[in-house]
Tab-separated table of C-alpha atoms and ligand atoms in Angstrom:
chain	number	residue	atom	x	y	z
H	258	MET	CA	13.479	-12.314	15.972
H	259	LYS	CA	14.719	-8.731	15.864
H	260	ALA	CA	14.915	-6.928	12.521
H	261	LEU	CA	15.655	-3.526	11.049
H	262	ALA	CA	12.778	-2.443	8.850
H	263	VAL	CA	12.200	0.473	6.524
H	264	ASP	CA	9.078	1.337	4.581
H	265	ILE	CA	10.204	3.680	1.800
H	266	GLY	CA	7.366	5.822	0.498
H	267	GLY	CA	7.123	8.717	-1.912
H	268	THR	CA	7.265	11.391	0.788
H	269	HIS	CA	8.424	9.564	3.938
H	270	ALA	CA	10.685	6.645	4.812
H	271	ASN	CA	9.544	5.016	8.063
H	272	CYS	CA	12.514	3.317	9.770
H	273	GLY	CA	11.954	0.953	12.693
H	274	LEU	CA	13.474	-1.619	14.995
H	275	VAL	CA	11.117	-4.575	15.119
H	276	GLU	CA	10.915	-7.555	17.419
H	277	ASP	CA	8.377	-10.126	16.222
H	278	ARG	CA	5.016	-8.287	16.250
H	279	ASN	CA	6.286	-5.224	18.132
H	280	ILE	CA	7.973	-2.030	16.994
H	281	LEU	CA	10.673	-1.171	19.545
H	282	ALA	CA	11.477	2.259	18.102
H	283	CYS	CA	10.907	4.135	14.877
H	284	GLU	CA	11.727	7.365	13.109
H	285	CYS	CA	10.337	8.862	9.934
H	286	ILE	CA	12.625	10.550	7.385
H	287	ASP	CA	11.285	13.211	4.998
H	288	VAL	CA	12.145	12.066	1.463
H	289	ALA	CA	9.667	14.235	-0.474
H	290	SER	CA	12.429	15.952	-2.455
H	291	ALA	CA	14.599	12.834	-2.894
H	292	THR	CA	14.901	11.440	-6.406
H	293	ASN	CA	17.820	9.102	-5.816
H	294	ILE	CA	17.439	5.915	-3.716
H	295	ARG	CA	21.170	5.727	-2.939
H	296	ALA	CA	21.009	9.034	-1.047
H	297	VAL	CA	17.939	7.817	0.888
H	298	LEU	CA	19.700	4.562	1.826
H	299	SER	CA	22.664	6.339	3.398
H	300	ARG	CA	20.262	8.393	5.558
H	301	VAL	CA	18.346	5.193	6.451
H	302	ALA	CA	21.604	3.539	7.618
H	303	GLU	CA	22.364	6.519	9.879
H	304	VAL	CA	18.870	6.418	11.414
H	305	PHE	CA	19.109	2.654	11.994
H	306	GLN	CA	22.415	3.099	13.833
H	307	LYS	CA	20.952	5.905	15.942
H	308	LEU	CA	17.830	3.871	16.816
H	309	VAL	CA	19.924	0.805	17.729
H	310	ARG	CA	22.067	2.927	20.084
H	311	SER	CA	18.950	4.527	21.595
H	312	GLN	CA	17.740	1.066	22.649
H	313	SER	CA	21.168	0.110	24.078
H	314	LEU	CA	21.397	-2.619	21.452
H	315	SER	CA	23.999	-3.405	18.788
H	316	LEU	CA	23.580	-4.381	15.142
H	317	GLY	CA	24.629	-7.895	16.145
H	318	ASN	CA	21.301	-8.270	17.989
H	319	PHE	CA	19.437	-8.090	14.656
H	320	GLN	CA	18.888	-10.928	12.202
H	321	GLY	CA	18.389	-8.859	9.089
H	322	ILE	CA	16.999	-5.841	7.257
H	323	ALA	CA	13.597	-5.728	5.555
H	324	VAL	CA	12.996	-3.004	2.968
H	325	GLY	CA	9.570	-2.048	1.602
H	326	PHE	CA	9.870	-0.257	-1.737
H	327	PRO	CA	7.166	1.591	-3.747
H	328	GLY	CA	7.666	-0.139	-7.102
H	329	LEU	CA	7.804	-3.566	-8.700
H	330	VAL	CA	10.236	-5.688	-6.691
H	331	ASP	CA	11.448	-9.257	-7.164
H	332	SER	CA	12.259	-10.223	-3.592
H	333	ARG	CA	13.595	-13.595	-4.758
H	334	ILE	CA	16.594	-11.919	-6.386
H	335	GLY	CA	16.653	-8.815	-4.143
H	336	ARG	CA	16.069	-6.404	-7.011
H	337	VAL	CA	13.745	-3.545	-7.900
H	338	VAL	CA	12.325	-4.449	-11.308
H	339	SER	CA	10.510	-1.229	-12.253
H	340	THR	CA	9.801	2.222	-10.807
H	341	ASN	CA	7.182	4.865	-11.543
H	342	LYS	CA	8.840	8.327	-11.674
H	343	LYS	CA	10.466	8.093	-8.205
H	344	TYR	CA	13.827	6.510	-7.302
H	345	ASP	CA	14.467	5.623	-10.924
H	346	ASP	CA	18.056	4.613	-10.048
H	347	ALA	CA	16.738	1.734	-7.870
H	348	PRO	CA	16.811	-1.055	-10.523
H	349	GLY	CA	20.609	-0.592	-10.687
H	350	VAL	CA	21.118	-0.863	-6.928
H	351	ASP	CA	22.294	-4.104	-5.283
H	352	PHE	CA	20.320	-3.744	-2.023
H	353	CYS	CA	21.702	-6.955	-0.478
H	354	ALA	CA	25.285	-5.749	-1.017
H	355	TRP	CA	24.321	-2.389	0.534
H	356	GLY	CA	22.883	-4.112	3.619
H	357	LEU	CA	26.052	-6.109	4.182
H	358	GLN	CA	28.370	-3.183	3.514
H	359	ALA	CA	26.483	-0.465	5.446
H	360	LEU	CA	25.105	-2.497	8.375
H	361	GLY	CA	26.664	-5.968	8.168
H	362	LEU	CA	23.275	-7.681	7.886
H	363	PRO	CA	21.439	-9.796	5.290
H	364	LEU	CA	18.616	-7.953	3.569
H	365	ARG	CA	15.327	-8.678	1.861
H	366	ILE	CA	13.422	-6.166	-0.222
H	367	GLU	CA	9.756	-6.407	-1.227
H	368	ASN	CA	7.045	-4.244	-2.727
H	369	ASP	CA	5.726	-1.974	0.058
H	370	ALA	CA	2.089	-3.049	-0.296
H	371	ARG	CA	3.049	-6.732	-0.161
H	372	MET	CA	5.008	-6.041	3.018
H	373	ALA	CA	1.973	-4.263	4.498
H	374	LEU	CA	-0.163	-7.325	3.710
H	375	LEU	CA	2.420	-9.535	5.460
H	376	GLY	CA	2.115	-7.206	8.473
H	377	GLU	CA	-1.704	-7.275	8.539
H	378	SER	CA	-1.569	-11.043	8.129
H	379	TYR	CA	0.968	-11.455	10.962
H	380	ALA	CA	-0.540	-9.068	13.502
H	381	GLY	CA	-3.497	-7.142	12.092
H	382	ALA	CA	-6.841	-7.416	10.350
H	383	ALA	CA	-5.885	-10.479	8.275
H	384	ARG	CA	-4.502	-12.519	11.185
H	385	GLY	CA	-5.710	-16.101	10.919
H	386	PHE	CA	-6.590	-15.858	7.211
H	387	GLY	CA	-4.502	-17.498	4.477
H	388	ASP	CA	-6.384	-16.046	1.512
H	389	VAL	CA	-6.386	-12.261	1.589
H	390	VAL	CA	-6.584	-9.294	-0.731
H	391	MET	CA	-5.406	-5.935	0.572
H	392	MET	CA	-6.335	-2.615	-0.997
H	393	THR	CA	-4.553	0.573	0.030
H	394	LEU	CA	-6.459	3.709	-0.925
H	395	GLY	CA	-4.131	6.697	-0.907
H	396	THR	CA	-2.076	8.729	-3.369
H	397	GLY	CA	-2.284	5.612	-5.527
H	398	ILE	CA	-4.199	2.370	-5.043
H	399	GLY	CA	-2.260	-0.641	-3.825
H	400	GLY	CA	-3.830	-4.026	-4.363
H	401	VAL	CA	-1.969	-7.176	-3.315
H	402	ALA	CA	-2.905	-10.799	-2.806
H	403	MET	CA	-2.015	-13.710	-0.572
H	404	ILE	CA	-3.174	-17.178	-1.624
H	405	GLU	CA	-2.996	-20.244	0.627
H	406	GLY	CA	-0.790	-18.359	3.090
H	407	ARG	CA	1.799	-17.194	0.544
H	408	LEU	CA	2.237	-13.841	-1.148
H	409	LEU	CA	1.375	-14.078	-4.810
H	410	ARG	CA	4.414	-13.060	-6.897
H	411	GLY	CA	4.348	-14.709	-10.331
H	412	LYS	CA	6.935	-15.125	-13.064
H	413	HIS	CA	7.933	-11.458	-13.316
H	414	ALA	CA	7.205	-10.575	-9.651
H	415	GLN	CA	4.208	-8.446	-10.582
H	416	ALA	CA	1.382	-10.918	-9.942
H	417	GLY	CA	-1.227	-9.683	-7.530
H	418	CYS	CA	0.384	-6.321	-6.852
H	419	LEU	CA	-1.170	-4.228	-9.618
H	420	GLY	CA	-4.672	-4.175	-8.131
H	421	GLY	CA	-4.857	-0.401	-8.546
H	422	HIS	CA	-4.271	-0.805	-12.278
H	423	ILE	CA	-7.257	-3.010	-12.999
H	424	PRO	CA	-9.297	-1.107	-15.602
H	425	VAL	CA	-12.746	-0.139	-14.321
H	426	LEU	CA	-13.639	2.040	-17.358
H	427	PHE	CA	-12.458	1.004	-20.832
H	428	ASN	CA	-12.825	4.575	-22.114
H	429	GLY	CA	-11.751	6.301	-18.915
H	430	ARG	CA	-8.942	8.591	-17.839
H	431	PRO	CA	-5.278	7.998	-18.764
H	432	CYS	CA	-3.209	6.416	-15.998
H	433	THR	CA	0.444	6.926	-15.047
H	434	CYS	CA	1.067	3.246	-15.876
H	435	GLY	CA	0.204	3.827	-19.546
H	436	GLY	CA	-3.227	2.230	-19.227
H	437	ILE	CA	-6.706	3.733	-19.509
H	438	GLY	CA	-9.446	3.807	-16.894
H	439	CYS	CA	-7.431	2.045	-14.171
H	440	ALA	CA	-9.030	2.207	-10.709
H	441	GLU	CA	-6.155	4.484	-9.724
H	442	ALA	CA	-6.821	6.857	-12.615
H	443	GLU	CA	-10.525	7.005	-11.671
H	444	ALA	CA	-10.306	7.428	-7.867
H	445	SER	CA	-6.998	8.045	-6.132
H	446	GLY	CA	-5.207	10.908	-4.436
H	447	TRP	CA	-3.210	11.840	-7.521
H	448	SER	CA	-6.126	11.638	-9.965
H	449	LEU	CA	-8.764	13.303	-7.757
H	450	PRO	CA	-7.875	16.965	-8.514
H	451	GLY	CA	-8.287	16.325	-12.269
H	452	ILE	CA	-11.542	14.414	-11.719
H	453	VAL	CA	-12.951	17.292	-9.652
H	454	LYS	CA	-11.843	19.878	-12.218
H	455	ASP	CA	-13.576	17.999	-15.061
H	456	PHE	CA	-16.751	17.146	-13.103
H	457	PRO	CA	-19.890	19.053	-14.215
H	458	GLY	CA	-20.843	21.685	-11.631
H	459	SER	CA	-17.512	21.655	-9.752
H	460	SER	CA	-16.943	25.397	-10.225
H	461	GLU	CA	-20.213	26.108	-8.336
H	462	SER	CA	-19.457	23.467	-5.703
H	463	SER	CA	-18.033	24.137	-2.234
H	464	LEU	CA	-15.026	22.130	-3.471
H	465	SER	CA	-14.003	25.152	-5.570
H	466	LYS	CA	-12.691	26.943	-2.453
H	467	TYR	CA	-9.778	24.482	-2.203
H	468	SER	CA	-6.675	24.947	-4.332
H	469	LEU	CA	-6.157	21.167	-4.262
H	470	VAL	CA	-8.923	18.728	-3.353
H	471	GLY	CA	-7.947	15.592	-1.449
H	472	PHE	CA	-10.224	12.866	-0.091
H	473	LYS	CA	-10.352	14.631	3.273
H	474	GLN	CA	-11.930	17.719	1.685
H	475	LEU	CA	-14.141	15.612	-0.598
H	476	PHE	CA	-15.629	13.562	2.259
H	477	LEU	CA	-16.005	16.684	4.405
H	478	GLU	CA	-17.934	18.654	1.764
H	479	ALA	CA	-20.029	15.586	0.898
H	480	ALA	CA	-20.924	15.235	4.598
H	481	HIS	CA	-22.017	18.891	4.541
H	482	GLY	CA	-24.397	18.044	1.715
H	483	ASP	CA	-22.647	19.581	-1.300
H	484	LYS	CA	-24.291	17.816	-4.271
H	485	THR	CA	-21.184	17.734	-6.491
H	486	ALA	CA	-18.963	16.519	-3.649
H	487	LEU	CA	-21.527	13.800	-2.904
H	488	ALA	CA	-21.664	12.731	-6.550
H	489	ILE	CA	-17.849	12.572	-6.827
H	490	ARG	CA	-17.543	10.772	-3.493
H	491	ASP	CA	-20.119	8.176	-4.575
H	492	ARG	CA	-18.330	7.755	-7.890
H	493	CYS	CA	-15.070	7.050	-6.012
H	494	LEU	CA	-16.857	4.523	-3.776
H	495	ASN	CA	-18.178	2.768	-6.881
H	496	VAL	CA	-14.695	2.683	-8.460
H	497	TRP	CA	-13.196	1.120	-5.324
H	498	ALA	CA	-16.103	-1.324	-5.039
H	499	ALA	CA	-15.749	-2.396	-8.691
H	500	ASP	CA	-12.009	-2.868	-8.117
H	501	ALA	CA	-12.786	-4.968	-5.018
H	502	VAL	CA	-15.141	-7.230	-7.001
H	503	ALA	CA	-12.468	-7.681	-9.688
H	504	LEU	CA	-9.916	-8.614	-7.003
H	505	VAL	CA	-12.349	-11.148	-5.484
H	506	HIS	CA	-12.889	-12.736	-8.892
H	507	ALA	CA	-9.129	-12.801	-9.567
H	508	TYR	CA	-7.822	-14.102	-6.239
H	509	ASP	CA	-10.657	-15.866	-4.342
H	510	PRO	CA	-9.959	-14.293	-0.913
H	511	GLU	CA	-11.811	-14.926	2.356
H	512	VAL	CA	-11.214	-11.350	3.437
H	513	ILE	CA	-10.457	-7.979	1.850
H	514	VAL	CA	-8.438	-5.656	4.084
H	515	ILE	CA	-8.637	-1.972	3.192
H	516	GLY	CA	-6.121	0.608	4.377
H	517	GLY	CA	-4.703	3.979	3.394
H	518	GLY	CA	-5.172	7.599	4.423
H	519	VAL	CA	-8.757	7.787	3.208
H	520	MET	CA	-9.786	5.224	5.848
H	521	GLU	CA	-10.439	8.101	8.226
H	522	SER	CA	-13.827	7.697	6.516
H	523	ALA	CA	-13.905	3.906	7.061
H	524	ASN	CA	-17.426	4.178	8.519
H	525	ILE	CA	-18.667	5.098	5.016
H	526	ILE	CA	-16.198	3.159	2.860
H	527	ILE	CA	-16.233	-0.293	4.500
H	528	PRO	CA	-20.042	-0.816	4.538
H	529	TYR	CA	-20.336	0.514	0.972
H	530	ILE	CA	-17.666	-1.787	-0.465
H	531	GLU	CA	-18.902	-4.718	1.598
H	532	SER	CA	-22.489	-4.440	0.396
H	533	HIS	CA	-21.331	-3.971	-3.229
H	534	VAL	CA	-19.072	-7.045	-3.018
H	535	HIS	CA	-21.822	-9.112	-1.391
H	536	LYS	CA	-24.236	-8.071	-4.112
H	537	TYR	CA	-22.019	-8.335	-7.206
H	538	ALA	CA	-19.155	-10.786	-6.566
H	539	TRP	CA	-19.713	-14.391	-7.626
H	540	THR	CA	-18.900	-16.289	-4.420
H	541	PRO	CA	-21.223	-19.294	-4.153
H	542	TRP	CA	-19.343	-20.507	-1.037
H	543	GLY	CA	-20.461	-17.498	1.049
H	544	LYS	CA	-19.575	-13.857	1.700
H	545	VAL	CA	-16.147	-12.228	1.527
H	546	ARG	CA	-15.430	-10.261	4.691
H	547	VAL	CA	-14.384	-6.636	4.240
H	548	ARG	CA	-12.298	-5.157	7.058
H	549	SER	CA	-10.340	-2.026	7.872
H	550	ALA	CA	-6.580	-2.410	8.131
H	551	GLU	CA	-5.472	-2.243	11.767
H	552	LEU	CA	-1.798	-1.324	11.640
H	553	ALA	CA	-2.021	1.941	9.663
H	554	ASN	CA	1.437	3.266	8.724
H	555	ASN	CA	3.202	0.513	10.679
H	556	ALA	CA	1.845	-2.422	8.638
H	557	ALA	CA	4.927	-2.745	6.406
H	558	LEU	CA	7.310	-2.573	9.393
H	559	VAL	CA	5.362	-5.345	11.142
H	560	GLY	CA	5.731	-7.355	7.910
H	561	ALA	CA	9.526	-7.405	8.384
H	562	VAL	CA	9.777	-10.568	10.472
H	563	PRO	CA	7.504	-12.684	8.246
H	564	LEU	CA	9.379	-11.414	5.176
H	565	LEU	CA	12.780	-12.304	6.640
H	566	SER	CA	11.437	-15.699	7.835
H	567	GLU	CA	9.885	-16.602	4.494
H	568	LYS	CA	11.277	-19.649	2.705
H	569	PHE	CA	11.215	-19.907	-1.075
X	1812	ZN	ZN1	-2.789	2.235	-14.312
């Protein structure tokens, strides 16, 4: 099967032509300043048409369009259910009608993290497993679940995809979702600068030379032996590990797949989370495997064919 696929993120929209497990061509659009999804969609349609021409193909060679969206999505009705301060016009958009009108193809839309899990399950680190939890550690924390080979969706389409909003500290930091002490509020790209600022000793730390601290800088300064950076890094590892244990208890996976930009430091993160999960998760049947995602930024695009093939 050939499909058009787009993974719409907060700063980039990755557009690709996909054939089964392969990406034939792709192009990334900068959407950092975009607030309106309708404007992004018209640019996506132009890029799709350009990519199709570049491969000497026509739209008629494609079976459908798969859209990954960074918000709560009910793929069963083709609607965005809720957004979080980006593309707030999306719940009013009829994506399926747009697909037919702009490109003449049927469309399915899904939460971006769920689509990435479909990709890892189809051709990546979760291949061969039916029971999987995926965590994406980046600007936010994505946490999605597959049970018995099917994506978990639930009555309001939000089951299993709020893994970053599991509280790990009941009296912790406020989160963008309205909650308190969510994993995302305690250790994610957006919350890290505030965590560093409030951490005792940070003004004397080597972290103070950065105007904005990201995980790259945090892991670098920790590796150089800065005590505050090490303490904050270890705190983040503990937050992610506690979140992983909660996800194991909630969804009973055989494997946890971890992706996201911070996985440049997978050699530290994977063994830490794995040993924490093996020590603290209640799994009398054995040990949950913890693996790095394999498809990086292409996971959601590779999820296009399984999404379009899925039967409800
Ligand atoms: Zn939250």
